[in-house]
């Protein structure tokens, strides 16, 4: 709630749903353009640059929300460089069709949860928000642990796309559910910001939040499909 304190003074300077939708669309366009580039010109160097650069820009945006006006499109471009390369790798490793399925499922989940949110089927109560936040934080700790282990030539088995055990697949399904429910928090954040007259730059921050969640969801769906493919 502190995010919306000290809002703008005039309606022309406030956050709107339409403005956020437009900025989200532009961000997705930039993401898709850079994704297509590294998809057609696969480069490990560009992938690493996109992944590390995107992470740094995301951290800056989270702690300096007013910079979202400038950083959101930069994040989109950098993340696209990573997504194009990693998507091509998954296709080469696990066969044609896996990327198309992941894209389709990502946007299907997005559309379904937007409908569920707008129709009131899912209501983001305070307990709901706390539960999703706690689960997301727990998953984040697992990611961090696996990342640290990678420096020593290892990783958590459940994070391995080739691990086709039922426990590993179940973990991926759980992560996808939590990532999907984070979309509901994003929808609520954007709607609350528009209703409370948040500053105009929060349109970019709302678009940034949606983009982060969609990228996370897409990558986890890719990982799950790879695990399912490995069972065959």
mmCIF file of C-alpha atoms in Angstrom:
data_model
loop_
_atom_site.group_PDB
_atom_site.id
_atom_site.type_symbol
_atom_site.label_atom_id
_atom_site.label_comp_id
_atom_site.label_asym_id
_atom_site.label_seq_id
_atom_site.Cartn_x
_atom_site.Cartn_y
_atom_site.Cartn_z
ATOM 1 C CA UNK A 1 0.000 0.000 0.000
ATOM 2 C CA UNK A 2 2.951 2.348 0.553
ATOM 3 C CA UNK A 3 3.628 2.142 -3.175
ATOM 4 C CA UNK A 4 0.571 4.286 -3.867
ATOM 5 C CA UNK A 5 1.206 6.954 -1.211
ATOM 6 C CA UNK A 6 1.986 10.461 -2.404
ATOM 7 C CA UNK A 7 0.428 9.983 -5.824
ATOM 8 C CA UNK A 8 0.332 12.450 -8.684
ATOM 9 C CA UNK A 9 -1.592 15.700 -8.406
ATOM 10 C CA UNK A 10 -3.451 15.709 -11.722
ATOM 11 C CA UNK A 11 -5.289 13.053 -13.718
ATOM 12 C CA UNK A 12 -2.888 13.530 -16.644
ATOM 13 C CA UNK A 13 -0.043 12.351 -14.392
ATOM 14 C CA UNK A 14 -1.751 9.291 -12.952
ATOM 15 C CA UNK A 15 -1.598 5.601 -13.788
ATOM 16 C CA UNK A 16 -4.369 4.170 -15.979
ATOM 17 C CA UNK A 17 -5.306 0.659 -17.071
ATOM 18 C CA UNK A 18 -5.147 1.650 -20.742
ATOM 19 C CA UNK A 19 -1.696 3.160 -20.312
ATOM 20 C CA UNK A 20 -0.417 0.030 -18.569
ATOM 21 C CA UNK A 21 -1.851 -2.220 -21.294
ATOM 22 C CA UNK A 22 -0.146 -0.122 -23.993
ATOM 23 C CA UNK A 23 3.191 -0.225 -22.205
ATOM 24 C CA UNK A 24 2.890 -3.971 -21.585
ATOM 25 C CA UNK A 25 2.202 -4.515 -25.292
ATOM 26 C CA UNK A 26 5.225 -2.418 -26.290
ATOM 27 C CA UNK A 27 7.424 -4.298 -23.805
ATOM 28 C CA UNK A 28 6.269 -7.661 -25.181
ATOM 29 C CA UNK A 29 6.990 -6.461 -28.729
ATOM 30 C CA UNK A 30 10.573 -5.522 -27.803
ATOM 31 C CA UNK A 31 10.970 -8.862 -26.006
ATOM 32 C CA UNK A 32 9.759 -10.796 -29.059
ATOM 33 C CA UNK A 33 12.046 -8.892 -31.454
ATOM 34 C CA UNK A 34 15.215 -9.645 -29.466
ATOM 35 C CA UNK A 35 13.994 -13.202 -28.861
ATOM 36 C CA UNK A 36 13.691 -13.727 -32.610
ATOM 37 C CA UNK A 37 17.198 -12.355 -33.104
ATOM 38 C CA UNK A 38 18.933 -14.845 -30.788
ATOM 39 C CA UNK A 39 16.588 -17.610 -31.960
ATOM 40 C CA UNK A 40 17.953 -17.148 -35.487
ATOM 41 C CA UNK A 41 21.492 -16.219 -34.360
ATOM 42 C CA UNK A 42 22.134 -18.420 -31.345
ATOM 43 C CA UNK A 43 25.028 -17.031 -29.305
ATOM 44 C CA UNK A 44 26.002 -18.219 -25.790
ATOM 45 C CA UNK A 45 27.666 -14.854 -25.220
ATOM 46 C CA UNK A 46 24.481 -12.923 -26.001
ATOM 47 C CA UNK A 47 22.443 -15.331 -23.859
ATOM 48 C CA UNK A 48 24.699 -14.788 -20.850
ATOM 49 C CA UNK A 49 24.773 -11.028 -21.457
ATOM 50 C CA UNK A 50 20.962 -10.968 -21.649
ATOM 51 C CA UNK A 51 20.501 -13.096 -18.534
ATOM 52 C CA UNK A 52 22.951 -11.177 -16.324
ATOM 53 C CA UNK A 53 22.021 -7.782 -17.739
ATOM 54 C CA UNK A 54 18.313 -8.491 -17.371
ATOM 55 C CA UNK A 55 18.794 -9.576 -13.762
ATOM 56 C CA UNK A 56 20.735 -6.417 -12.882
ATOM 57 C CA UNK A 57 18.180 -4.151 -14.578
ATOM 58 C CA UNK A 58 15.340 -6.002 -12.806
ATOM 59 C CA UNK A 59 16.948 -5.472 -9.384
ATOM 60 C CA UNK A 60 17.442 -1.757 -10.137
ATOM 61 C CA UNK A 61 13.797 -1.439 -11.227
ATOM 62 C CA UNK A 62 12.469 -3.205 -8.124
ATOM 63 C CA UNK A 63 14.300 -0.877 -5.754
ATOM 64 C CA UNK A 64 13.996 2.291 -7.883
ATOM 65 C CA UNK A 65 10.443 2.107 -9.232
ATOM 66 C CA UNK A 66 10.551 5.596 -10.752
ATOM 67 C CA UNK A 67 13.268 4.377 -13.149
ATOM 68 C CA UNK A 68 10.840 1.847 -14.671
ATOM 69 C CA UNK A 69 10.088 4.430 -17.374
ATOM 70 C CA UNK A 70 13.595 3.812 -18.717
ATOM 71 C CA UNK A 71 14.470 0.319 -17.505
ATOM 72 C CA UNK A 72 11.395 -1.689 -18.542
ATOM 73 C CA UNK A 73 12.178 -1.696 -22.260
ATOM 74 C CA UNK A 74 15.865 -2.315 -21.521
ATOM 75 C CA UNK A 75 14.847 -5.311 -19.421
ATOM 76 C CA UNK A 76 12.571 -6.521 -22.227
ATOM 77 C CA UNK A 77 15.366 -6.360 -24.781
ATOM 78 C CA UNK A 78 17.929 -8.078 -22.568
ATOM 79 C CA UNK A 79 15.554 -10.801 -21.449
ATOM 80 C CA UNK A 80 14.618 -11.458 -25.059
ATOM 81 C CA UNK A 81 18.289 -12.127 -25.888
ATOM 82 C CA UNK A 82 18.307 -14.823 -23.219
ATOM 83 C CA UNK A 83 14.902 -16.299 -24.078
ATOM 84 C CA UNK A 84 15.678 -16.691 -27.781
ATOM 85 C CA UNK A 85 18.844 -18.645 -27.073
ATOM 86 C CA UNK A 86 17.451 -20.837 -24.304
ATOM 87 C CA UNK A 87 14.326 -21.578 -26.359
ATOM 88 C CA UNK A 88 16.452 -22.672 -29.323
ATOM 89 C CA UNK A 89 18.504 -24.883 -26.992
ATOM 90 C CA UNK A 90 15.370 -26.570 -25.645
ATOM 91 C CA UNK A 91 14.106 -27.191 -29.170
ATOM 92 C CA UNK A 92 17.433 -28.709 -30.235
ATOM 93 C CA UNK A 93 17.595 -30.832 -27.094
ATOM 94 C CA UNK A 94 13.987 -31.971 -26.744
ATOM 95 C CA UNK A 95 12.558 -31.759 -30.251
ATOM 96 C CA UNK A 96 10.398 -29.510 -32.393
ATOM 97 C CA UNK A 97 7.163 -28.271 -30.914
ATOM 98 C CA UNK A 98 8.252 -27.797 -27.305
ATOM 99 C CA UNK A 99 8.709 -24.015 -27.679
ATOM 100 C CA UNK A 100 5.393 -23.510 -29.463
ATOM 101 C CA UNK A 101 3.619 -25.518 -26.765
ATOM 102 C CA UNK A 102 5.270 -23.446 -24.016
ATOM 103 C CA UNK A 103 4.271 -20.153 -25.665
ATOM 104 C CA UNK A 104 0.698 -21.345 -26.177
ATOM 105 C CA UNK A 105 0.355 -22.583 -22.581
ATOM 106 C CA UNK A 106 1.860 -19.376 -21.166
ATOM 107 C CA UNK A 107 -0.624 -17.091 -22.885
ATOM 108 C CA UNK A 108 -3.507 -19.510 -22.293
ATOM 109 C CA UNK A 109 -2.807 -19.408 -18.556
ATOM 110 C CA UNK A 110 -2.513 -15.612 -18.737
ATOM 111 C CA UNK A 111 -5.911 -15.315 -20.459
ATOM 112 C CA UNK A 112 -7.589 -17.811 -18.105
ATOM 113 C CA UNK A 113 -6.343 -16.081 -14.955
ATOM 114 C CA UNK A 114 -7.234 -12.642 -16.273
ATOM 115 C CA UNK A 115 -10.774 -13.926 -16.834
ATOM 116 C CA UNK A 116 -10.837 -15.556 -13.377
ATOM 117 C CA UNK A 117 -9.632 -12.303 -11.776
ATOM 118 C CA UNK A 118 -12.035 -9.995 -13.625
ATOM 119 C CA UNK A 119 -15.006 -12.302 -13.025
ATOM 120 C CA UNK A 120 -14.232 -12.576 -9.308
ATOM 121 C CA UNK A 121 -13.570 -16.336 -9.365
ATOM 122 C CA UNK A 122 -10.178 -15.628 -7.779
ATOM 123 C CA UNK A 123 -10.075 -12.854 -5.193
ATOM 124 C CA UNK A 124 -6.640 -11.651 -4.034
ATOM 125 C CA UNK A 125 -7.314 -11.352 -0.293
ATOM 126 C CA UNK A 126 -4.508 -10.441 2.091
ATOM 127 C CA UNK A 127 -4.097 -14.087 3.126
ATOM 128 C CA UNK A 128 -3.955 -15.096 -0.539
ATOM 129 C CA UNK A 129 -1.236 -12.506 -1.183
ATOM 130 C CA UNK A 130 0.778 -13.605 1.860
ATOM 131 C CA UNK A 131 0.534 -17.254 0.839
ATOM 132 C CA UNK A 132 1.699 -16.600 -2.726
ATOM 133 C CA UNK A 133 4.486 -14.335 -1.504
ATOM 134 C CA UNK A 134 5.722 -16.977 0.963
ATOM 135 C CA UNK A 135 5.654 -19.723 -1.680
ATOM 136 C CA UNK A 136 7.419 -17.478 -4.200
ATOM 137 C CA UNK A 137 10.122 -16.594 -1.662
ATOM 138 C CA UNK A 138 10.650 -20.286 -0.902
ATOM 139 C CA UNK A 139 11.035 -21.099 -4.598
ATOM 140 C CA UNK A 140 13.445 -18.171 -4.910
ATOM 141 C CA UNK A 141 15.638 -19.675 -2.180
ATOM 142 C CA UNK A 142 15.731 -22.975 -4.079
ATOM 143 C CA UNK A 143 16.751 -21.132 -7.260
ATOM 144 C CA UNK A 144 19.516 -19.350 -5.334
ATOM 145 C CA UNK A 145 20.738 -22.634 -3.828
ATOM 146 C CA UNK A 146 20.836 -24.284 -7.255
ATOM 147 C CA UNK A 147 22.668 -21.260 -8.704
ATOM 148 C CA UNK A 148 25.346 -21.396 -5.989
ATOM 149 C CA UNK A 149 25.718 -25.157 -6.474
ATOM 150 C CA UNK A 150 26.300 -24.593 -10.212
ATOM 151 C CA UNK A 151 29.644 -22.961 -9.382
ATOM 152 C CA UNK A 152 30.736 -26.308 -7.974
ATOM 153 C CA UNK A 153 29.578 -28.302 -10.985
ATOM 154 C CA UNK A 154 26.314 -29.439 -9.440
ATOM 155 C CA UNK A 155 22.674 -28.429 -9.125
ATOM 156 C CA UNK A 156 19.493 -29.443 -7.345
ATOM 157 C CA UNK A 157 18.141 -32.560 -9.121
ATOM 158 C CA UNK A 158 14.599 -31.162 -9.197
ATOM 159 C CA UNK A 159 15.869 -28.211 -11.263
ATOM 160 C CA UNK A 160 17.317 -30.477 -13.951
ATOM 161 C CA UNK A 161 15.128 -30.503 -17.127
ATOM 162 C CA UNK A 162 16.247 -34.068 -17.841
ATOM 163 C CA UNK A 163 15.070 -35.315 -14.435
ATOM 164 C CA UNK A 164 11.843 -37.158 -15.292
ATOM 165 C CA UNK A 165 11.025 -38.453 -11.807
ATOM 166 C CA UNK A 166 7.483 -37.909 -10.557
ATOM 167 C CA UNK A 167 8.777 -35.794 -7.656
ATOM 168 C CA UNK A 168 10.678 -33.527 -10.064
ATOM 169 C CA UNK A 169 7.656 -33.199 -12.355
ATOM 170 C CA UNK A 170 5.417 -32.513 -9.352
ATOM 171 C CA UNK A 171 7.771 -29.749 -8.228
ATOM 172 C CA UNK A 172 7.610 -28.128 -11.674
ATOM 173 C CA UNK A 173 3.804 -28.271 -11.643
ATOM 174 C CA UNK A 174 3.807 -26.595 -8.205
ATOM 175 C CA UNK A 175 6.151 -23.829 -9.413
ATOM 176 C CA UNK A 176 3.970 -23.219 -12.475
ATOM 177 C CA UNK A 177 0.892 -22.894 -10.243
ATOM 178 C CA UNK A 178 2.657 -20.350 -8.021
ATOM 179 C CA UNK A 179 4.008 -18.439 -11.036
ATOM 180 C CA UNK A 180 0.498 -18.385 -12.522
ATOM 181 C CA UNK A 181 -1.045 -17.073 -9.306
ATOM 182 C CA UNK A 182 1.553 -14.304 -9.264
ATOM 183 C CA UNK A 183 -0.231 -13.014 -12.365
ATOM 184 C CA UNK A 184 -3.288 -12.424 -10.166
ATOM 185 C CA UNK A 185 -1.139 -10.305 -7.847
ATOM 186 C CA UNK A 186 0.090 -8.355 -10.892
ATOM 187 C CA UNK A 187 -3.489 -7.745 -12.096
ATOM 188 C CA UNK A 188 -4.514 -6.583 -8.621
ATOM 189 C CA UNK A 189 -1.470 -4.327 -8.320
ATOM 190 C CA UNK A 190 -2.211 -2.639 -11.650
ATOM 191 C CA UNK A 191 -5.913 -2.193 -10.900
ATOM 192 C CA UNK A 192 -5.228 -0.836 -7.421
ATOM 193 C CA UNK A 193 -2.626 1.557 -8.800
ATOM 194 C CA UNK A 194 -5.075 2.937 -11.363
ATOM 195 C CA UNK A 195 -7.817 3.310 -8.755
ATOM 196 C CA UNK A 196 -5.521 5.076 -6.267
ATOM 197 C CA UNK A 197 -4.094 7.547 -8.774
ATOM 198 C CA UNK A 198 -0.544 6.208 -8.684
ATOM 199 C CA UNK A 199 2.112 8.249 -10.537
ATOM 200 C CA UNK A 200 2.310 7.822 -14.306
ATOM 201 C CA UNK A 201 5.610 5.936 -14.164
ATOM 202 C CA UNK A 202 3.814 3.124 -12.331
ATOM 203 C CA UNK A 203 2.290 2.130 -15.679
ATOM 204 C CA UNK A 204 5.779 1.083 -16.714
ATOM 205 C CA UNK A 205 6.341 -0.629 -13.380
ATOM 206 C CA UNK A 206 3.083 -2.553 -13.771
ATOM 207 C CA UNK A 207 4.172 -3.637 -17.265
ATOM 208 C CA UNK A 208 7.561 -4.663 -15.848
ATOM 209 C CA UNK A 209 5.907 -6.801 -13.158
ATOM 210 C CA UNK A 210 3.732 -8.599 -15.692
ATOM 211 C CA UNK A 211 6.716 -9.212 -17.951
ATOM 212 C CA UNK A 212 8.817 -10.708 -15.142
ATOM 213 C CA UNK A 213 5.999 -13.103 -14.220
ATOM 214 C CA UNK A 214 5.326 -14.126 -17.828
ATOM 215 C CA UNK A 215 9.025 -14.838 -18.444
ATOM 216 C CA UNK A 216 9.207 -16.921 -15.255
ATOM 217 C CA UNK A 217 6.040 -18.820 -16.181
ATOM 218 C CA UNK A 218 7.273 -19.511 -19.722
ATOM 219 C CA UNK A 219 10.643 -20.830 -18.542
ATOM 220 C CA UNK A 220 9.023 -23.124 -15.980
ATOM 221 C CA UNK A 221 6.572 -24.492 -18.559
ATOM 222 C CA UNK A 222 9.551 -25.166 -20.858
ATOM 223 C CA UNK A 223 11.278 -27.037 -18.029
ATOM 224 C CA UNK A 224 8.154 -29.115 -17.290
ATOM 225 C CA UNK A 225 7.658 -30.026 -20.954
ATOM 226 C CA UNK A 226 11.322 -31.065 -21.153
ATOM 227 C CA UNK A 227 10.877 -33.327 -18.123
ATOM 228 C CA UNK A 228 7.757 -34.881 -19.630
ATOM 229 C CA UNK A 229 9.602 -35.392 -22.918
ATOM 230 C CA UNK A 230 12.415 -37.149 -21.037
ATOM 231 C CA UNK A 231 9.960 -39.776 -19.751
ATOM 232 C CA UNK A 232 9.284 -41.080 -23.247
#
